[in-house]
Amino acid sequence: MFRPEAQRISHMRTGFELIEVIYHATVRQLRGSHSNAVVALVMNVLQAVLVLVLFVVMFDLLGMRRLALRGDFILYVMSGVFMFLTHVKALGAVAAADSPASAMMMHAPMNPIIAVVSAALAALYKQTFAAGVILFVYHAVMQPITIFDPVGTLGMFILSWASGAAIGLIFYAAKPWQPDLVGILSTIYQRANMIASGKMFVANQASSWLRSKFDWNPLYHTIDQARGDIFLNYQPRYTNIEYPIWAVMVCLMIGLMGQFFTRKYASASWGKRR
């Protein structure tokens, strides 16, 4: 009678409790940018619209419409912008997630993995919502659009998000050691993808020298493959799906190993300024 009774919890119950914590952490991430969740989603949609308009104007001013694929020009621009935004937003959200030494980690159910997963899911939700709203409005108001392979397009969208989250995990693992430097490198990578993603040209029409400058980027492959799924008359010849998948797996393993190593040595004093 004087022995403490150990509570037996099944693995299934533990899994459901973990999913519940991830759900609440994801909601917290969604509401983090604004006190009103609806306003936060609307602002995210407006940001995507502004980036889309910026690229349409840029294509017109630079005379790059002739480089687009046969079909809807706006849909062509959307194919690059949505993949790009999903990639960089996932990377930024994961890299900026709560660190092992943050105050949030003092709560028992919370851990760095939950923080990373919830940040990535919140970014995916916001970008999926923005892309869905913009496509629906364009289809209903401007002109009807047809996507040749919607399932394949969605797969490339998810792969763009996964690659951004996996690369962001590497930045997340390194951030407690050098926060300022890692923050600068993360920003440089996101800004460089404005060009390095290859969304401004078609891979099949580019020279071999130009393609060699972008082959390292998994986002370059997912954008080109997505255009092959969207447009009936385009068949990607110089990109593949296997490379982004392997890149996600490698970056994920490196990020997890780095995160587990960092968590062993992370201290709350690291975040204090002198």
mmCIF file of N, CA and C in Angstrom, residues 9 13-26 28 98-100 102-118 263:
data_model
loop_
_atom_site.group_PDB
_atom_site.id
_atom_site.type_symbol
_atom_site.label_atom_id
_atom_site.label_comp_id
_atom_site.label_asym_id
_atom_site.label_seq_id
_atom_site.Cartn_x
_atom_site.Cartn_y
_atom_site.Cartn_z
ATOM 1 N N ILE A 9 1.017 2.920 -19.542
ATOM 2 C CA ILE A 9 0.520 3.642 -20.718
ATOM 3 C C ILE A 9 0.946 2.872 -21.954
ATOM 4 N N ARG A 13 -1.523 4.915 -26.879
ATOM 5 C CA ARG A 13 -1.950 6.098 -26.143
ATOM 6 C C ARG A 13 -0.859 7.174 -26.165
ATOM 7 N N THR A 14 0.395 6.746 -26.029
ATOM 8 C CA THR A 14 1.499 7.698 -26.094
ATOM 9 C C THR A 14 1.543 8.387 -27.447
ATOM 10 N N GLY A 15 1.303 7.609 -28.512
ATOM 11 C CA GLY A 15 1.295 8.187 -29.852
ATOM 12 C C GLY A 15 0.189 9.212 -30.029
ATOM 13 N N PHE A 16 -1.019 8.896 -29.520
ATOM 14 C CA PHE A 16 -2.125 9.848 -29.633
ATOM 15 C C PHE A 16 -1.856 11.106 -28.815
ATOM 16 N N GLU A 17 -1.231 10.950 -27.656
ATOM 17 C CA GLU A 17 -0.898 12.127 -26.847
ATOM 18 C C GLU A 17 0.138 12.989 -27.555
ATOM 19 N N LEU A 18 1.097 12.348 -28.237
ATOM 20 C CA LEU A 18 2.093 13.102 -28.986
ATOM 21 C C LEU A 18 1.446 13.865 -30.136
ATOM 22 N N ILE A 19 0.515 13.224 -30.837
ATOM 23 C CA ILE A 19 -0.193 13.894 -31.936
ATOM 24 C C ILE A 19 -1.000 15.076 -31.405
ATOM 25 N N GLU A 20 -1.598 14.912 -30.237
ATOM 26 C CA GLU A 20 -2.370 16.009 -29.644
ATOM 27 C C GLU A 20 -1.482 17.198 -29.305
ATOM 28 N N VAL A 21 -0.305 16.917 -28.744
ATOM 29 C CA VAL A 21 0.630 17.998 -28.422
ATOM 30 C C VAL A 21 1.103 18.702 -29.694
ATOM 31 N N ILE A 22 1.391 17.924 -30.750
ATOM 32 C CA ILE A 22 1.809 18.515 -32.021
ATOM 33 C C ILE A 22 0.698 19.388 -32.589
ATOM 34 N N TYR A 23 -0.555 18.928 -32.457
ATOM 35 C CA TYR A 23 -1.690 19.719 -32.953
ATOM 36 C C TYR A 23 -1.764 21.068 -32.249
ATOM 37 N N HIS A 24 -1.681 21.062 -30.924
ATOM 38 C CA HIS A 24 -1.780 22.320 -30.180
ATOM 39 C C HIS A 24 -0.569 23.220 -30.460
ATOM 40 N N ALA A 25 0.611 22.616 -30.613
ATOM 41 C CA ALA A 25 1.791 23.418 -30.939
ATOM 42 C C ALA A 25 1.683 24.018 -32.337
ATOM 43 N N THR A 26 1.077 23.273 -33.271
ATOM 44 C CA THR A 26 0.874 23.790 -34.624
ATOM 45 C C THR A 26 -0.095 24.964 -34.617
ATOM 46 N N ARG A 28 -0.602 26.938 -32.154
ATOM 47 C CA ARG A 28 0.148 28.056 -31.554
ATOM 48 C C ARG A 28 1.040 28.726 -32.583
ATOM 49 N N ASP A 98 11.388 26.830 -31.647
ATOM 50 C CA ASP A 98 11.889 26.941 -30.270
ATOM 51 C C ASP A 98 13.102 26.038 -30.070
ATOM 52 N N SER A 99 14.166 26.603 -29.565
ATOM 53 C CA SER A 99 15.408 25.859 -29.371
ATOM 54 C C SER A 99 15.324 24.998 -28.117
ATOM 55 N N PRO A 100 16.251 24.036 -27.957
ATOM 56 C CA PRO A 100 16.226 23.188 -26.754
ATOM 57 C C PRO A 100 16.371 23.963 -25.456
ATOM 58 N N SER A 102 15.019 27.025 -24.937
ATOM 59 C CA SER A 102 13.977 28.047 -24.829
ATOM 60 C C SER A 102 13.054 27.752 -23.654
ATOM 61 N N ALA A 103 12.287 28.774 -23.263
ATOM 62 C CA ALA A 103 11.385 28.615 -22.126
ATOM 63 C C ALA A 103 10.288 27.604 -22.400
ATOM 64 N N MET A 104 9.912 27.449 -23.662
ATOM 65 C CA MET A 104 8.852 26.519 -24.014
ATOM 66 C C MET A 104 9.225 25.082 -23.687
ATOM 67 N N MET A 105 10.526 24.763 -23.726
ATOM 68 C CA MET A 105 10.976 23.401 -23.465
ATOM 69 C C MET A 105 10.904 23.026 -21.990
ATOM 70 N N MET A 106 10.601 24.000 -21.117
ATOM 71 C CA MET A 106 10.467 23.703 -19.698
ATOM 72 C C MET A 106 9.154 23.006 -19.379
ATOM 73 N N HIS A 107 8.209 23.029 -20.313
ATOM 74 C CA HIS A 107 6.948 22.320 -20.122
ATOM 75 C C HIS A 107 7.159 20.853 -20.472
ATOM 76 N N ALA A 108 6.682 19.978 -19.620
ATOM 77 C CA ALA A 108 6.992 18.546 -19.713
ATOM 78 C C ALA A 108 6.668 17.911 -21.056
ATOM 79 N N PRO A 109 5.497 18.135 -21.665
ATOM 80 C CA PRO A 109 5.210 17.419 -22.924
ATOM 81 C C PRO A 109 6.023 17.931 -24.110
ATOM 82 N N MET A 110 6.607 19.116 -23.958
ATOM 83 C CA MET A 110 7.266 19.754 -25.097
ATOM 84 C C MET A 110 8.680 19.233 -25.264
ATOM 85 N N ASN A 111 9.109 19.104 -26.513
ATOM 86 C CA ASN A 111 10.491 18.751 -26.828
ATOM 87 C C ASN A 111 10.835 19.323 -28.192
ATOM 88 N N PRO A 112 12.125 19.366 -28.549
ATOM 89 C CA PRO A 112 12.514 19.989 -29.832
ATOM 90 C C PRO A 112 11.868 19.360 -31.058
ATOM 91 N N ILE A 113 11.651 18.041 -31.038
ATOM 92 C CA ILE A 113 11.040 17.392 -32.199
ATOM 93 C C ILE A 113 9.621 17.909 -32.422
ATOM 94 N N ILE A 114 8.863 18.073 -31.343
ATOM 95 C CA ILE A 114 7.505 18.615 -31.457
ATOM 96 C C ILE A 114 7.558 20.041 -31.991
ATOM 97 N N ALA A 115 8.523 20.828 -31.522
ATOM 98 C CA ALA A 115 8.649 22.210 -31.998
ATOM 99 C C ALA A 115 8.937 22.251 -33.491
ATOM 100 N N VAL A 116 9.820 21.376 -33.953
ATOM 101 C CA VAL A 116 10.178 21.352 -35.374
ATOM 102 C C VAL A 116 9.001 20.881 -36.225
ATOM 103 N N VAL A 117 8.353 19.793 -35.812
ATOM 104 C CA VAL A 117 7.243 19.240 -36.591
ATOM 105 C C VAL A 117 6.084 20.233 -36.660
ATOM 106 N N SER A 118 5.768 20.864 -35.547
ATOM 107 C CA SER A 118 4.654 21.818 -35.532
ATOM 108 C C SER A 118 4.965 23.046 -36.397
ATOM 109 N N ARG A 263 21.256 19.028 -28.363
ATOM 110 C CA ARG A 263 20.386 18.945 -27.191
ATOM 111 C C ARG A 263 21.141 18.471 -25.956
#
